[in-house]
Amino acid sequence: MKKFILIFLSLLIFFLIIVVTFLSTKGYETDRFNSLITKQVKTIEPNIELSLEKIKIKLDIKKLNLFLSTNSIRLDYAGINLPIYEIKVYFDLLKIIKSELNVNKIIIKNNEMNIKNIQEILVRIKPSNFKSFVLNNISEGKIKSSFHFEFGKNFELIDYKVNGYIKKTNVNFGDKYNIKDINLNFISDNKITFINSIKANFKGLPISGGKIKIDRSEGISINGSLNTELNNTNKEIEELIFKYLKNDFLKKEIKISGNFLSNIDLKFDKNLKLKDYSYILNGTFTDAEFLPKKELKNTL
């Protein structure tokens, strides 16, 4: 009898090892969970229409999570197609054993999407400062991102993380300032946003690199640095310099080459009213030429 029990336990352990190895590597493919995922997504947003084909069941051993994943997806929001290529839904394995189905995380990854499509989606959501800014100040460009949502009891959203990149985007701040051809990487959660690998063009000034941190824990705090490399000044930069420089002595023709670093620190309240700011510029001139309007004569 003892020998039989020992053999049975050995076979059971061996079977469990095979199942765990299979689920944690290759996974089991099925379509039985399609309705569950679409129902949970509908709970988050009723305007979403989601259709799935095969779903793969896999096991995350480190976090004791069972998760469902699929890359055969079509998702529309209010009639607008979202180019999502992967969805993962995580369940607490210990609660599944207790016959409790609790979603604790959802990961959504999408391909490049036009900014115009994002604006069409924002039109349909409730008013906010962010919505107003994107609709009125941003044009052109593309965005690629992935979303990580974490949930507590009763499917309550407790945390999120977004990361991705933006490219060839234009941002306008009223009629005076516009930034063109913006390219950057970003990562954001419910309190802090980090932006790096920034490249753009501001009034003819080429921004060749930089990083920015946006802290939303108390009001909004923005600080960071932007690098600018000049190689002989063009007309746009000349106009920008002489716009703020009262000048009766120099010709409006200058040449500047060098590398410059701008350090920015801005503080806003919750209504986006500027409370405090600082701007520091430092750098190195490699070449500079300023021509006077009249010829200078001296006795030497």
C-alpha positions as a LaTeX table, in Angstrom:
\begin{tabular}{lrrr}
\hline
Residue & $x$ (\AA) & $y$ (\AA) & $z$ (\AA) \\
\hline
Met1 & 0.00 & 0.00 & 0.00 \\
Lys2 & 2.79 & 2.41 & 0.92 \\
Lys3 & 4.51 & 1.61 & $-2.36$ \\
Phe4 & 1.30 & 2.36 & $-4.28$ \\
Ile5 & 0.86 & 5.72 & $-2.49$ \\
Leu6 & 4.49 & 6.61 & $-3.15$ \\
Ile7 & 4.14 & 5.79 & $-6.86$ \\
Phe8 & 0.86 & 7.74 & $-7.05$ \\
Leu9 & 2.40 & 10.83 & $-5.38$ \\
Ser10 & 5.48 & 10.62 & $-7.61$ \\
Leu11 & 3.27 & 10.45 & $-10.73$ \\
Leu12 & 1.15 & 13.32 & $-9.46$ \\
Ile13 & 4.20 & 15.52 & $-8.78$ \\
Phe14 & 5.66 & 14.59 & $-12.17$ \\
Phe15 & 2.33 & 15.47 & $-13.84$ \\
Leu16 & 2.18 & 18.82 & $-12.03$ \\
Ile17 & 5.75 & 19.63 & $-13.07$ \\
Ile18 & 4.87 & 18.90 & $-16.71$ \\
Val19 & 1.71 & 21.05 & $-16.50$ \\
Val20 & 3.52 & 23.96 & $-14.82$ \\
Thr21 & 6.41 & 23.76 & $-17.30$ \\
Phe22 & 4.00 & 23.64 & $-20.25$ \\
Leu23 & 1.87 & 26.57 & $-19.00$ \\
Ser24 & 4.88 & 28.72 & $-18.10$ \\
Thr25 & 6.61 & 28.21 & $-21.46$ \\
Lys26 & 4.33 & 27.34 & $-24.36$ \\
Gly27 & 0.85 & 27.77 & $-22.82$ \\
Tyr28 & $-2.51$ & 26.25 & $-23.63$ \\
Glu29 & $-4.57$ & 27.76 & $-26.48$ \\
Thr30 & $-8.38$ & 27.98 & $-26.24$ \\
Asp31 & $-11.37$ & 30.23 & $-27.03$ \\
Arg32 & $-13.33$ & 29.55 & $-23.83$ \\
Phe33 & $-12.26$ & 32.79 & $-22.14$ \\
Asn34 & $-13.18$ & 35.16 & $-25.00$ \\
Ser35 & $-16.47$ & 36.22 & $-23.41$ \\
Leu36 & $-14.79$ & 36.75 & $-20.00$ \\
Ile37 & $-12.18$ & 39.17 & $-21.38$ \\
Thr38 & $-14.66$ & 41.11 & $-23.52$ \\
Lys39 & $-16.99$ & 41.40 & $-20.52$ \\
Gln40 & $-14.23$ & 42.74 & $-18.26$ \\
Val41 & $-13.13$ & 45.27 & $-20.91$ \\
Lys42 & $-16.76$ & 46.40 & $-21.29$ \\
Thr43 & $-16.82$ & 46.97 & $-17.54$ \\
Ile44 & $-13.95$ & 49.45 & $-17.88$ \\
Glu45 & $-15.39$ & 51.23 & $-20.93$ \\
Pro46 & $-18.86$ & 50.51 & $-22.43$ \\
Asn47 & $-17.95$ & 52.21 & $-25.74$ \\
Ile48 & $-15.34$ & 49.55 & $-26.53$ \\
Glu49 & $-16.15$ & 46.79 & $-29.02$ \\
Leu50 & $-13.67$ & 43.90 & $-28.71$ \\
Ser51 & $-13.46$ & 40.73 & $-30.79$ \\
Leu52 & $-10.97$ & 37.92 & $-30.11$ \\
Glu53 & $-9.96$ & 34.64 & $-31.69$ \\
Lys54 & $-7.67$ & 32.19 & $-29.89$ \\
Ile55 & $-6.52$ & 32.92 & $-26.33$ \\
Lys56 & $-3.45$ & 31.39 & $-24.72$ \\
Ile57 & $-3.39$ & 30.41 & $-21.02$ \\
Lys58 & 0.04 & 30.78 & $-19.40$ \\
Leu59 & 1.50 & 30.75 & $-15.89$ \\
Asp60 & 3.69 & 33.39 & $-14.23$ \\
Ile61 & 5.49 & 31.30 & $-11.59$ \\
Lys62 & 7.30 & 34.20 & $-9.89$ \\
Lys63 & 4.10 & 36.12 & $-9.09$ \\
Leu64 & 1.79 & 33.08 & $-8.83$ \\
Asn65 & $-0.43$ & 34.54 & $-11.55$ \\
Leu66 & $-2.37$ & 32.74 & $-14.24$ \\
Phe67 & $-2.76$ & 34.97 & $-17.28$ \\
Leu68 & $-4.61$ & 34.93 & $-20.57$ \\
Ser69 & $-2.95$ & 36.47 & $-23.62$ \\
Thr70 & $-3.92$ & 36.97 & $-27.24$ \\
Asn71 & $-2.58$ & 38.72 & $-30.32$ \\
Ser72 & $-5.63$ & 38.04 & $-32.52$ \\
Ile73 & $-7.57$ & 41.18 & $-31.68$ \\
Arg74 & $-9.82$ & 43.81 & $-33.16$ \\
Leu75 & $-10.76$ & 46.68 & $-30.86$ \\
Asp76 & $-12.91$ & 49.70 & $-31.72$ \\
Tyr77 & $-13.67$ & 52.65 & $-29.48$ \\
Ala78 & $-16.78$ & 54.62 & $-30.52$ \\
Gly79 & $-16.25$ & 53.45 & $-34.10$ \\
Ile80 & $-12.50$ & 54.23 & $-34.18$ \\
Asn81 & $-10.15$ & 51.28 & $-34.66$ \\
Leu82 & $-7.32$ & 51.03 & $-32.11$ \\
Pro83 & $-4.24$ & 49.17 & $-33.47$ \\
Ile84 & $-3.81$ & 46.85 & $-30.46$ \\
Tyr85 & $-1.64$ & 43.80 & $-31.09$ \\
Glu86 & $-1.57$ & 42.13 & $-27.64$ \\
Ile87 & $-3.71$ & 41.89 & $-24.49$ \\
Lys88 & $-2.81$ & 40.05 & $-21.28$ \\
Val89 & $-5.22$ & 39.53 & $-18.37$ \\
Tyr90 & $-3.71$ & 38.32 & $-15.06$ \\
Phe91 & $-5.58$ & 36.38 & $-12.35$ \\
Asp92 & $-4.47$ & 35.57 & $-8.80$ \\
Leu93 & $-3.71$ & 31.82 & $-8.87$ \\
Leu94 & $-4.37$ & 31.31 & $-5.14$ \\
Lys95 & $-7.84$ & 32.87 & $-5.49$ \\
Ile96 & $-8.60$ & 30.70 & $-8.53$ \\
Ile97 & $-7.86$ & 27.64 & $-6.37$ \\
Lys98 & $-10.45$ & 29.02 & $-3.90$ \\
Ser99 & $-12.93$ & 29.38 & $-6.81$ \\
Glu100 & $-12.57$ & 33.18 & $-6.79$ \\
Leu101 & $-11.97$ & 34.83 & $-10.15$ \\
Asn102 & $-10.10$ & 38.09 & $-9.49$ \\
Val103 & $-8.42$ & 40.13 & $-12.26$ \\
Asn104 & $-5.42$ & 41.92 & $-10.77$ \\
Lys105 & $-3.65$ & 43.22 & $-13.89$ \\
Ile106 & $-4.27$ & 43.96 & $-17.57$ \\
Ile107 & $-1.54$ & 44.77 & $-20.10$ \\
Ile108 & $-2.43$ & 46.31 & $-23.47$ \\
Lys109 & 0.09 & 46.97 & $-26.25$ \\
Asn110 & $-0.65$ & 48.85 & $-29.45$ \\
Asn111 & 1.10 & 49.72 & $-32.72$ \\
Glu112 & 1.65 & 53.24 & $-34.02$ \\
Met113 & $-1.45$ & 55.42 & $-34.04$ \\
Asn114 & $-2.08$ & 58.85 & $-35.57$ \\
Ile115 & $-2.49$ & 61.74 & $-33.13$ \\
Lys116 & $-5.65$ & 62.71 & $-35.06$ \\
Asn117 & $-7.28$ & 59.42 & $-34.03$ \\
Ile118 & $-6.38$ & 60.10 & $-30.39$ \\
Gln119 & $-8.07$ & 63.50 & $-30.69$ \\
Glu120 & $-11.21$ & 61.89 & $-32.13$ \\
Ile121 & $-11.36$ & 59.60 & $-29.09$ \\
Leu122 & $-10.79$ & 62.47 & $-26.63$ \\
Val123 & $-13.75$ & 64.37 & $-28.07$ \\
Arg124 & $-15.99$ & 61.61 & $-26.65$ \\
Ile125 & $-14.67$ & 61.67 & $-23.07$ \\
Lys126 & $-15.43$ & 64.09 & $-20.23$ \\
Pro127 & $-13.80$ & 67.55 & $-20.22$ \\
Ser128 & $-10.37$ & 67.99 & $-18.59$ \\
Asn129 & $-7.30$ & 70.22 & $-18.87$ \\
Phe130 & $-5.43$ & 67.37 & $-20.57$ \\
Lys131 & $-8.21$ & 66.88 & $-23.14$ \\
Ser132 & $-8.35$ & 70.60 & $-23.89$ \\
Phe133 & $-4.58$ & 70.81 & $-24.34$ \\
Val134 & $-4.36$ & 67.81 & $-26.71$ \\
Leu135 & $-7.30$ & 68.98 & $-28.84$ \\
Asn136 & $-6.22$ & 72.62 & $-29.10$ \\
Asn137 & $-2.43$ & 72.55 & $-28.98$ \\
Ile138 & $-1.22$ & 69.33 & $-30.63$ \\
Ser139 & $-1.26$ & 68.50 & $-34.35$ \\
Glu140 & 0.15 & 65.84 & $-36.65$ \\
Gly141 & 2.44 & 63.08 & $-35.44$ \\
Lys142 & 2.19 & 59.47 & $-34.32$ \\
Ile143 & 2.27 & 57.65 & $-30.98$ \\
Lys144 & 3.04 & 54.10 & $-29.90$ \\
Ser145 & 2.38 & 52.93 & $-26.33$ \\
Ser146 & 1.65 & 50.11 & $-23.92$ \\
Phe147 & $-0.61$ & 50.27 & $-20.84$ \\
His148 & $-0.31$ & 48.40 & $-17.52$ \\
Phe149 & $-3.40$ & 48.55 & $-15.29$ \\
Glu150 & $-3.44$ & 47.10 & $-11.76$ \\
Phe151 & $-6.70$ & 46.37 & $-9.93$ \\
Gly152 & $-7.82$ & 45.73 & $-6.36$ \\
Lys153 & $-11.04$ & 44.21 & $-5.12$ \\
Asn154 & $-14.20$ & 44.63 & $-7.22$ \\
Phe155 & $-12.08$ & 45.49 & $-10.26$ \\
Glu156 & $-11.10$ & 48.87 & $-8.80$ \\
Leu157 & $-8.20$ & 50.57 & $-10.62$ \\
Ile158 & $-5.41$ & 51.20 & $-8.09$ \\
Asp159 & $-2.41$ & 51.95 & $-10.31$ \\
Tyr160 & $-1.38$ & 52.30 & $-13.94$ \\
Lys161 & 1.72 & 52.76 & $-16.07$ \\
Val162 & 2.03 & 53.98 & $-19.67$ \\
Asn163 & 5.17 & 53.95 & $-21.82$ \\
Gly164 & 5.99 & 54.46 & $-25.47$ \\
Tyr165 & 7.16 & 57.10 & $-27.92$ \\
Ile166 & 5.91 & 60.09 & $-29.92$ \\
Lys167 & 7.35 & 61.17 & $-33.26$ \\
Lys168 & 6.94 & 63.99 & $-35.82$ \\
Thr169 & 4.49 & 65.87 & $-33.60$ \\
Asn170 & 3.80 & 69.63 & $-33.46$ \\
Val171 & 2.77 & 71.51 & $-30.30$ \\
Asn172 & 1.47 & 75.09 & $-30.30$ \\
Phe173 & 1.35 & 77.37 & $-27.25$ \\
Gly174 & $-0.96$ & 80.12 & $-28.47$ \\
Asp175 & 0.12 & 82.15 & $-31.50$ \\
Lys176 & 3.58 & 82.99 & $-30.16$ \\
Tyr177 & 5.28 & 79.66 & $-29.59$ \\
Asn178 & 5.26 & 76.44 & $-31.56$ \\
Ile179 & 7.50 & 73.40 & $-31.35$ \\
Lys180 & 7.81 & 71.29 & $-34.49$ \\
Asp181 & 8.99 & 67.77 & $-35.34$ \\
Ile182 & 8.95 & 66.52 & $-31.75$ \\
Asn183 & 10.39 & 63.05 & $-31.16$ \\
Leu184 & 10.64 & 61.56 & $-27.65$ \\
Asn185 & 10.24 & 58.51 & $-25.41$ \\
Phe186 & 8.03 & 58.57 & $-22.31$ \\
Ile187 & 6.99 & 56.57 & $-19.27$ \\
Ser188 & 4.22 & 57.68 & $-16.92$ \\
Asp189 & 2.20 & 56.55 & $-13.90$ \\
Asn190 & $-0.51$ & 58.24 & $-11.82$ \\
Lys191 & 1.98 & 60.69 & $-10.25$ \\
Ile192 & 5.13 & 61.10 & $-12.35$ \\
Thr193 & 5.99 & 61.28 & $-16.05$ \\
Phe194 & 9.54 & 60.90 & $-17.39$ \\
Ile195 & 10.42 & 62.06 & $-20.91$ \\
Asn196 & 13.80 & 61.51 & $-22.57$ \\
Ser197 & 15.56 & 61.31 & $-25.96$ \\
Ile198 & 13.90 & 64.60 & $-26.88$ \\
Lys199 & 14.47 & 66.00 & $-30.37$ \\
Ala200 & 12.54 & 68.96 & $-31.79$ \\
Asn201 & 12.72 & 72.35 & $-33.49$ \\
Phe202 & 11.72 & 75.55 & $-31.65$ \\
Lys203 & 11.69 & 78.71 & $-33.79$ \\
Gly204 & 14.63 & 77.43 & $-35.79$ \\
Leu205 & 16.54 & 76.25 & $-32.69$ \\
Pro206 & 17.34 & 72.54 & $-33.09$ \\
Ile207 & 16.85 & 70.63 & $-29.82$ \\
Ser208 & 19.22 & 67.68 & $-30.15$ \\
Gly209 & 18.56 & 65.94 & $-26.83$ \\
Gly210 & 17.08 & 66.34 & $-23.39$ \\
Lys211 & 15.00 & 64.98 & $-20.54$ \\
Ile212 & 12.00 & 66.24 & $-18.55$ \\
Lys213 & 10.29 & 65.11 & $-15.34$ \\
Ile214 & 6.65 & 66.03 & $-14.67$ \\
Asp215 & 5.50 & 65.52 & $-11.07$ \\
Arg216 & 1.71 & 65.67 & $-10.48$ \\
Ser217 & 1.66 & 64.61 & $-6.82$ \\
Glu218 & 1.03 & 68.18 & $-5.58$ \\
Gly219 & 0.01 & 70.56 & $-8.33$ \\
Ile220 & 2.27 & 70.18 & $-11.37$ \\
Ser221 & 6.06 & 70.52 & $-11.28$ \\
Ile222 & 8.12 & 70.38 & $-14.49$ \\
Asn223 & 11.91 & 70.30 & $-14.49$ \\
Gly224 & 14.49 & 69.14 & $-16.96$ \\
Ser225 & 17.17 & 70.08 & $-19.44$ \\
Leu226 & 17.34 & 70.56 & $-23.21$ \\
Asn227 & 20.47 & 70.51 & $-25.34$ \\
Thr228 & 20.85 & 72.79 & $-28.41$ \\
Glu229 & 23.63 & 72.66 & $-30.99$ \\
Leu230 & 24.02 & 75.68 & $-33.29$ \\
Asn231 & 26.07 & 75.63 & $-36.45$ \\
Asn232 & 25.92 & 79.11 & $-38.01$ \\
Thr233 & 22.73 & 80.95 & $-37.13$ \\
Asn234 & 19.86 & 81.07 & $-39.62$ \\
Lys235 & 17.32 & 83.88 & $-40.16$ \\
Glu236 & 14.76 & 82.46 & $-37.72$ \\
Ile237 & 17.26 & 82.52 & $-34.85$ \\
Glu238 & 18.43 & 86.03 & $-35.79$ \\
Glu239 & 14.82 & 87.24 & $-35.61$ \\
Leu240 & 14.36 & 85.54 & $-32.24$ \\
Ile241 & 17.50 & 87.16 & $-30.78$ \\
Phe242 & 16.82 & 90.68 & $-32.08$ \\
Lys243 & 13.17 & 90.48 & $-31.01$ \\
Tyr244 & 14.33 & 90.70 & $-27.37$ \\
Leu245 & 17.53 & 92.71 & $-27.95$ \\
Lys246 & 17.26 & 96.48 & $-28.37$ \\
Asn247 & 19.93 & 97.20 & $-30.90$ \\
Asp248 & 21.08 & 100.34 & $-32.73$ \\
Phe249 & 24.66 & 99.25 & $-33.17$ \\
Leu250 & 24.76 & 95.78 & $-34.78$ \\
Lys251 & 23.52 & 94.59 & $-38.14$ \\
Lys252 & 20.80 & 92.01 & $-38.01$ \\
Glu253 & 23.26 & 89.46 & $-39.34$ \\
Ile254 & 25.02 & 87.21 & $-36.86$ \\
Lys255 & 26.70 & 83.83 & $-36.91$ \\
Ile256 & 26.87 & 81.62 & $-33.83$ \\
Ser257 & 28.18 & 78.08 & $-33.41$ \\
Gly258 & 28.25 & 76.18 & $-30.14$ \\
Asn259 & 26.62 & 73.79 & $-27.72$ \\
Phe260 & 24.11 & 75.08 & $-25.15$ \\
Leu261 & 22.20 & 73.50 & $-22.26$ \\
Ser262 & 18.90 & 74.95 & $-20.98$ \\
Asn263 & 17.75 & 74.00 & $-17.48$ \\
Ile264 & 14.04 & 74.54 & $-16.84$ \\
Asp265 & 12.01 & 74.48 & $-13.61$ \\
Leu266 & 8.27 & 75.32 & $-13.70$ \\
Lys267 & 5.63 & 75.03 & $-10.98$ \\
Phe268 & 1.87 & 75.15 & $-11.66$ \\
Asp269 & $-1.15$ & 74.85 & $-9.40$ \\
Lys270 & $-3.95$ & 72.32 & $-10.07$ \\
Asn271 & $-5.60$ & 74.78 & $-12.47$ \\
Leu272 & $-2.38$ & 75.02 & $-14.54$ \\
Lys273 & $-1.66$ & 78.56 & $-13.32$ \\
Leu274 & 2.09 & 79.28 & $-13.25$ \\
Lys275 & 3.26 & 79.78 & $-9.65$ \\
Asp276 & 7.05 & 79.91 & $-10.03$ \\
Tyr277 & 9.74 & 79.30 & $-12.63$ \\
Ser278 & 13.45 & 79.43 & $-13.32$ \\
Tyr279 & 15.49 & 79.19 & $-16.51$ \\
Ile280 & 19.26 & 78.81 & $-16.69$ \\
Leu281 & 21.25 & 78.74 & $-19.93$ \\
Asn282 & 24.89 & 77.72 & $-20.12$ \\
Gly283 & 27.10 & 76.51 & $-22.91$ \\
Thr284 & 30.16 & 76.99 & $-25.08$ \\
Phe285 & 30.66 & 79.18 & $-28.15$ \\
Thr286 & 32.90 & 77.60 & $-30.77$ \\
Asp287 & 32.50 & 80.50 & $-33.19$ \\
Ala288 & 30.66 & 83.86 & $-33.17$ \\
Glu289 & 30.51 & 86.81 & $-35.57$ \\
Phe290 & 28.70 & 90.14 & $-34.96$ \\
Leu291 & 28.88 & 92.89 & $-37.61$ \\
Pro292 & 28.40 & 96.61 & $-36.75$ \\
Lys293 & 26.08 & 98.77 & $-38.87$ \\
Lys294 & 28.84 & 101.33 & $-39.50$ \\
Glu295 & 32.52 & 100.90 & $-40.09$ \\
Leu296 & 34.57 & 101.51 & $-36.94$ \\
Lys297 & 37.64 & 103.72 & $-37.34$ \\
Asn298 & 40.45 & 104.23 & $-34.88$ \\
Thr299 & 43.98 & 105.64 & $-34.91$ \\
Leu300 & 45.71 & 102.27 & $-34.49$ \\
\hline
\end{tabular}
